[in-house]
Amino acid sequence: MSRRKHDEDDGYDLTMPEFIRPLIEKIINSGIKNQSKKTKKCKDRIYRKRRKVSENQDIEDRLESLILRVGEKSTSSLESNLEGLASVLEADLGSFRVKILRILADCATNMPEKCTIYTTLIGLLNAKNYSFGGEFVEYMVRNFKDALKNCKWDAARYALRFLADLVNCHVIAAGSLLQLLDNMVDAAKEDGVPQVRKDWYIYAVLSILPWVGRELYEKKEQSLDTLMSAIEVFLIKRHKNHHEALKVWHSDVPHPQEEYLDCLWSQIRKLRQDNWAEKHIPRPYLAFDSILCEALQHNLPALLPPPHHDSYHYPMPWVVFRMFDYTDCPEGPILPGAHSIERFLIEEHLHQIIESHHLERKDAAAQLLDVPYKQKIPLDYMIVEVIFAELFHMPSPRYLEVCYGSIFIELCKLHPSRMPQVLAQATELLFSRIDSMNTACFDRLVNWFSYHLSNFQFRWSWEDWESCLQLDPEHPRPKFIKEVLLKAQRLAYHERIHKIVPETFEPLIPEKPEPTFKYSDDTAPGANTARAIADAIRERCTPEEVLTGLAELPNPRAGVDEGDASSYNPLKIDVFVQTLLQLGMKSFSHSFAAISKFHYVFKVLAESEEAQICVLRSMFELWHNHQQMMVVLVDKMLKTQIIECSAVANWIFSKDMNGEFTKMYLWEILHLTIRKMSKHVQRLGSELSDARERLRRDESHSSESDEEMGGEGAGGSGVGKSGSGDDKDKPSEDMVERMEERLEAAQADQKNLFLIIFQRFIMILSEHLVRCDTDNRDFDTFWYRWTIGRLQQVFLAHHEQVQKYSSTLETLLFTHDLDPHILKVFQQFVSLRA
Amino acid sequence: MYIGNLSFYTTEEQIYELFSKCGDVKRVVMGLDKYKKTPCGFCFIEYYNRADAEACMRYINGTRLDDRIIRSDWDAGFSEGRQYGRGKTGGQVRDEYRTDYDSGRGGFGKNAQPKSAVQMFPGSTTGGIP
């Protein structure tokens, strides 16, 4: 360090204490302890300098904490806290301007629930310091633009809401906000862009009106009316093919399952009828009206939404889930109506709490139960409705299903006098409406309920559901109970399930999960061989010895040439698979060990897809009473590449599985198979792009180092090699090419898998429809509903993958001559991202 | 991951079912009594992805399986030998000093020493079926 520089440092150092003292005092006055008052006494210069840096950091941290915490529970009023904080910040603007700007802007987007508190603070600051107000608006507008460009839709919405609320605080002129809103509505008039893009812009505009509607109405009534009519025109023309597919229930009785924009539009229209008077949002700025109305306002800069780009992903549409109305909550405060703006605001707040606390279920539960307006609404009901809304969200829930399950458990623990009761009532309602519930949601409900019961000793008033025992077993109600008991049995054990339900439920109690070993019957063909190889395996024989042991079994398929590549011997496969899995019956681990030890035998016996289907059939015959075992075995055999995904798909749709076709576990298997395939494709894809990236970097790197070599001589030669650590396995062009080929092959497999699945669906559904037509029977049977539901589920659960093959599916399978009932499902799927 | 406070009767199947709710389970290794080779109330679980294990800590740790509050913990990874109880009698050490009656974990502690139990293993007596 040069002497000169040191001097400069010193000069700066000496000015420090003067400016820092008032600041520190202020911070102490505002109730925060400060431990570093002895700056002046420091004799060591270097120490003092270090101290200065850390002290600046200290002050920044303290400012940040003050800003973050304003509005939390406090002994003094919010108004006085805001006033105090505004003065502190105003005084510090000189030295910490950028920092303060950044913290406030972060709060605006990260703590949307405290929006009005921070807008008030900005309003007070703007009244004191007009130029800072302007800078903040500019900063916020930039944030908004960036969020739009980066497809951070929620952040953009919160930024827009903040800007809108700044109109209420006299920071931004109403006219300039309306100009921005007009521009956004114009974006919804564009042609040739996806509807989901237009939807978002309309949604963003509508969802800020509860905050700023009144102010715009008072100041610019006519422009607001024009805006509203433009939105109405858009909504009337809008396509809603997706609506059906996203509904939790097919029926609109008792509560309509409204499309989200339609619902919000109704709520906003209602608000408009009430002259935009809204009573839910706390508005601290009202108390400062006399100060704020003196302030000068800023105009928003002209802002056009960034044009659409193909890489942009917009939020998918959704349906507003409603399961309660005021008659369901008999005691206490009244539930706001479905089209009251309060319902929208509260629901949005509760969703936000879940979003911020989903990583800590205990906090999530505590925060949900502690919203400030909890006395005014039937909070338990609204929480339950909002969590179920997330769990049933289509195409998939935001977070893991078990996340919601665990939050429910915490809610029951925290609020044992009410929550279990409300949750039980909700379950009753869901059960009573299950007849029209969409199949994916049916599965989620089964999973949640069995899991929840397992956390509460399986206590449930089963007797109340006794009447369903009279119904067709394929009816959704008995089916629901049966599937719940099956899942409950997986989490407990057979005898337990027997004990928890009344004896009359016997027909719905799952079988004991035991194997049915065909070759324990000595007269079964192959029984001798089965016994012999079982003995050999127990004696730790090799896979080759097993093959030798099986060699004598005759092939029941007549006229097959043994040497033919497509030839396989179903008897050999059956004897081997049943015997091996029977020996491994003790646990999953035993079965897995058996499979991996005799992997080679599987590969030799079951090369073709037909042979692999034989493996699956043999497994099914052995384990048909143990669904979970079949699920994990299929999973294992896919992982170890004993069977291919397409074999599983064809097996599921095969005649042998007719009796199992409407059971949940079979679809669990299909979905895990599709997921396995998708993960494989994704992995290859990301490996390839990684390799390409490395190759590209490597090329640019070597050209750089060439230049360096030219400029600096031999010294630069090492740069290319040592520059980045991952160069050691740098890919060659050849390798990348091979990876491309692998990815293409995997994508072809994936496409093929989807083609098989959808084709099989189309075949069985068309067959059913035609048969009903010729027999003059109603086609709308339970079987038909389950099957259509499963088809829908495949589309939605894997929509991102299926989307890639949309046009192939349209030209090959979902053609216009297809029965409209089946075609409809495809069209709904396509419109999700239209 | 290490999972503790299981009932001796809880099976690998049940563990699979519950923990698969957080992601693809790679394997489950049941904790066994060193001598009897029967489950003794703990197990190891491996997920393919770390994120799934994190979800397990968040959503399964502290919830119930077979009516017992189970506990999950990060673990360096299973190695051969660790599947056995390290108590003198073959089970887990905590079951030797337990003083309560816990039917899910073989009744009374095998070597109950009331004084030291609380001092040495605080929290070891919670969660049992009364």
XYZ file of N, CA and C in Angstrom, chain A residues 73-180:
324
model
N -45.906 -6.834 15.023
C -46.512 -6.476 16.319
C -45.562 -5.595 17.102
N -46.080 -4.511 17.651
C -45.217 -3.548 18.323
C -46.023 -2.865 19.418
N -45.319 -2.282 20.372
C -46.028 -1.624 21.474
C -46.615 -0.289 21.017
N -45.942 0.356 20.062
C -46.483 1.631 19.591
C -47.302 1.406 18.319
N -48.028 2.422 17.913
C -48.933 2.263 16.774
C -48.144 2.188 15.468
N -48.758 1.607 14.474
C -48.117 1.499 13.171
C -47.813 2.892 12.619
N -48.743 3.799 12.827
C -48.556 5.151 12.302
C -47.296 5.802 12.883
N -47.143 5.691 14.199
C -45.972 6.352 14.779
C -44.690 5.638 14.360
N -44.755 4.319 14.223
C -43.574 3.596 13.735
C -43.198 4.035 12.326
N -44.210 4.178 11.486
C -43.944 4.588 10.109
C -43.353 5.994 10.068
N -43.926 6.881 10.880
C -43.451 8.250 10.927
C -41.985 8.279 11.363
N -41.692 7.515 12.426
C -40.323 7.466 12.949
C -39.364 6.918 11.907
N -39.763 5.836 11.288
C -38.895 5.196 10.311
C -38.644 6.131 9.129
N -39.696 6.831 8.699
C -39.529 7.756 7.579
C -38.491 8.814 7.917
N -38.510 9.308 9.160
C -37.526 10.329 9.538
C -36.119 9.753 9.562
N -35.979 8.563 10.133
C -34.655 7.922 10.161
C -34.122 7.770 8.742
N -34.962 7.248 7.872
C -34.511 6.988 6.509
C -34.191 8.292 5.792
N -35.017 9.287 5.994
C -34.785 10.557 5.319
C -33.398 11.090 5.678
N -33.072 11.011 6.968
C -31.785 11.535 7.415
C -30.624 10.742 6.837
N -30.841 9.476 6.564
C -29.750 8.626 6.085
C -29.668 8.545 4.574
N -30.590 9.204 3.900
C -30.596 9.107 2.445
C -29.276 9.568 1.846
N -28.650 10.564 2.504
C -27.393 11.080 1.989
C -26.362 9.991 1.808
N -26.208 9.153 2.813
C -25.114 8.180 2.751
C -25.550 6.786 2.337
N -26.812 6.445 2.522
C -27.211 5.056 2.245
C -28.315 4.969 1.209
N -28.330 5.949 0.318
C -29.429 6.060 -0.636
C -29.697 4.778 -1.435
N -28.621 4.277 -2.035
C -28.774 3.107 -2.905
C -29.257 1.898 -2.114
N -28.632 1.748 -0.949
C -28.989 0.622 -0.103
C -30.473 0.682 0.289
N -30.903 1.855 0.706
C -32.292 2.018 1.134
C -33.252 1.755 -0.027
N -32.871 2.278 -1.177
C -33.669 2.060 -2.373
C -33.866 0.566 -2.632
N -32.743 -0.147 -2.543
C -32.783 -1.571 -2.849
C -33.634 -2.334 -1.829
N -33.421 -2.009 -0.541
C -34.171 -2.733 0.493
C -35.675 -2.504 0.319
N -36.042 -1.251 0.099
C -37.472 -0.945 -0.026
C -38.091 -1.644 -1.243
N -37.342 -1.639 -2.336
C -37.876 -2.285 -3.539
C -38.003 -3.786 -3.329
N -37.031 -4.372 -2.617
C -37.127 -5.805 -2.324
C -38.344 -6.101 -1.464
N -38.556 -5.263 -0.462
C -39.723 -5.470 0.407
C -41.003 -5.431 -0.415
N -41.040 -4.494 -1.364
C -42.252 -4.325 -2.160
C -42.612 -5.617 -2.877
N -41.617 -6.311 -3.434
C -41.963 -7.529 -4.164
C -41.923 -8.785 -3.294
N -41.083 -8.789 -2.254
C -40.965 -10.009 -1.449
C -41.989 -10.107 -0.338
N -42.545 -8.967 0.089
C -43.543 -9.034 1.154
C -44.838 -8.378 0.688
N -45.459 -8.976 -0.326
C -46.644 -8.327 -0.911
C -47.757 -8.118 0.118
N -47.739 -8.949 1.171
C -48.815 -8.796 2.157
C -48.678 -7.483 2.936
N -47.470 -6.878 2.883
C -47.273 -5.615 3.584
C -47.205 -4.449 2.599
N -47.757 -4.663 1.436
C -47.705 -3.660 0.369
C -48.094 -2.274 0.856
N -49.254 -2.156 1.487
C -49.752 -0.813 1.824
C -48.904 -0.135 2.897
N -48.250 -0.928 3.727
C -47.362 -0.342 4.739
C -46.178 0.327 4.060
N -45.603 -0.376 3.095
C -44.428 0.182 2.428
C -44.790 1.315 1.484
N -45.975 1.241 0.862
C -46.339 2.370 -0.003
C -46.514 3.624 0.855
N -47.081 3.450 2.056
C -47.228 4.605 2.948
C -45.863 5.189 3.280
N -44.925 4.300 3.573
C -43.570 4.749 3.902
C -42.964 5.525 2.727
N -43.137 4.991 1.529
C -42.615 5.691 0.353
C -43.318 7.032 0.194
N -44.630 7.031 0.462
C -45.388 8.273 0.378
C -44.815 9.320 1.324
N -44.534 8.912 2.561
C -43.985 9.863 3.546
C -42.607 10.350 3.110
N -41.814 9.438 2.579
C -40.474 9.832 2.121
C -40.572 10.791 0.934
N -41.515 10.510 0.056
C -41.693 11.355 -1.125
C -42.106 12.769 -0.707
N -42.936 12.838 0.339
C -43.368 14.144 0.819
C -42.185 14.935 1.374
N -41.227 14.200 1.942
C -40.063 14.876 2.520
C -38.988 15.130 1.477
N -38.869 14.200 0.530
C -37.761 14.257 -0.404
C -38.256 13.815 -1.781
N -38.678 14.781 -2.559
C -39.338 14.502 -3.834
C -38.434 13.721 -4.787
N -37.156 14.065 -4.788
C -36.285 13.404 -5.761
C -36.101 11.926 -5.404
N -36.080 11.621 -4.114
C -35.979 10.203 -3.742
C -37.220 9.447 -4.193
N -38.376 10.078 -4.015
C -39.622 9.469 -4.491
C -39.518 9.121 -5.963
N -38.980 10.054 -6.721
C -38.830 9.826 -8.155
C -37.883 8.677 -8.442
N -36.785 8.656 -7.705
C -35.828 7.566 -7.927
C -36.453 6.213 -7.602
N -37.231 6.203 -6.532
C -37.839 4.929 -6.154
C -38.795 4.450 -7.250
N -39.610 5.377 -7.753
C -40.557 4.991 -8.804
C -39.803 4.419 -10.005
N -38.737 5.105 -10.351
C -37.927 4.641 -11.475
C -37.389 3.224 -11.232
N -36.872 3.042 -10.014
C -36.300 1.750 -9.616
C -37.361 0.649 -9.699
N -38.541 0.980 -9.204
C -39.638 0.015 -9.174
C -40.095 -0.332 -10.590
N -40.138 0.696 -11.448
C -40.542 0.451 -12.837
C -39.536 -0.471 -13.507
N -38.257 -0.262 -13.187
C -37.232 -1.122 -13.766
C -37.421 -2.560 -13.281
N -37.693 -2.694 -11.995
C -37.955 -4.037 -11.456
C -39.124 -4.706 -12.171
N -40.156 -3.929 -12.376
C -41.356 -4.450 -13.033
C -41.016 -4.947 -14.436
N -40.278 -4.103 -15.170
C -39.884 -4.479 -16.528
C -39.032 -5.740 -16.542
N -38.056 -5.777 -15.620
C -37.180 -6.953 -15.553
C -37.982 -8.210 -15.260
N -38.909 -8.085 -14.333
C -39.731 -9.249 -13.988
C -40.505 -9.730 -15.213
N -41.026 -8.791 -15.994
C -41.760 -9.179 -17.210
C -40.849 -9.898 -18.188
N -39.646 -9.338 -18.347
C -38.712 -9.934 -19.307
C -38.266 -11.314 -18.861
N -38.153 -11.492 -17.533
C -37.665 -12.773 -17.031
C -38.795 -13.743 -16.699
N -39.991 -13.402 -17.123
C -41.156 -14.261 -16.869
C -41.374 -14.531 -15.379
N -41.022 -13.570 -14.544
C -41.323 -13.731 -13.109
C -42.675 -13.075 -12.869
N -43.705 -13.838 -13.151
C -45.040 -13.232 -13.243
C -45.568 -12.734 -11.923
N -45.319 -13.487 -10.861
C -45.825 -13.019 -9.569
C -45.098 -11.757 -9.127
N -43.778 -11.763 -9.294
C -42.996 -10.585 -8.913
C -43.491 -9.373 -9.703
N -43.793 -9.579 -10.976
C -44.277 -8.478 -11.804
C -45.618 -7.959 -11.280
N -46.464 -8.899 -10.886
C -47.785 -8.517 -10.399
C -47.656 -7.719 -9.092
N -46.760 -8.166 -8.225
C -46.579 -7.455 -6.956
C -45.989 -6.063 -7.197
N -45.076 -5.970 -8.162
C -44.489 -4.667 -8.471
C -45.560 -3.731 -9.014
N -46.406 -4.267 -9.886
C -47.479 -3.450 -10.459
C -48.447 -2.988 -9.364
N -48.769 -3.918 -8.463
C -49.677 -3.578 -7.380
C -49.079 -2.465 -6.523
N -47.787 -2.551 -6.310
C -47.106 -1.544 -5.493
C -47.174 -0.183 -6.170
N -46.895 -0.157 -7.463
C -46.973 1.091 -8.217
C -48.396 1.654 -8.128
N -49.372 0.751 -8.244
C -50.764 1.198 -8.188
C -51.080 1.807 -6.824
N -50.598 1.141 -5.788
C -50.893 1.639 -4.447
C -50.169 2.957 -4.181
N -49.097 3.210 -4.920
C -48.394 4.489 -4.772
C -49.267 5.649 -5.286
N -50.223 5.325 -6.139
C -51.182 6.356 -6.554
C -51.990 6.805 -5.330
N -52.371 5.809 -4.491
C -53.117 6.140 -3.270
C -52.297 7.012 -2.323
N -50.980 6.919 -2.416
C -50.098 7.653 -1.498
C -49.576 8.935 -2.141
N -50.189 9.336 -3.213
C -49.798 10.580 -3.884
C -48.344 10.587 -4.326
N -47.858 9.447 -4.691
C -46.493 9.401 -5.213
C -46.544 9.375 -6.748
N -47.547 8.689 -7.266
C -47.674 8.561 -8.721
C -49.017 9.159 -9.146
N -49.032 9.836 -10.272
C -50.269 10.447 -10.759
C -51.185 9.382 -11.346
N -52.475 9.486 -11.006
C -53.455 8.473 -11.429
C -53.456 8.300 -12.952
N -53.352 9.418 -13.653
C -53.409 9.352 -15.114
C -52.303 8.503 -15.696
N -51.118 8.597 -15.129
C -50.003 7.849 -15.717
C -50.120 6.360 -15.413
N -50.735 6.024 -14.273
C -50.969 4.598 -14.007
C -51.983 4.057 -15.019
N -53.026 4.839 -15.265
C -54.034 4.383 -16.224
C -53.417 4.164 -17.601
N -52.470 5.038 -17.957
C -51.787 4.863 -19.234
C -51.082 3.507 -19.289
N -50.411 3.180 -18.179
C -49.718 1.881 -18.117
C -50.729 0.730 -18.223
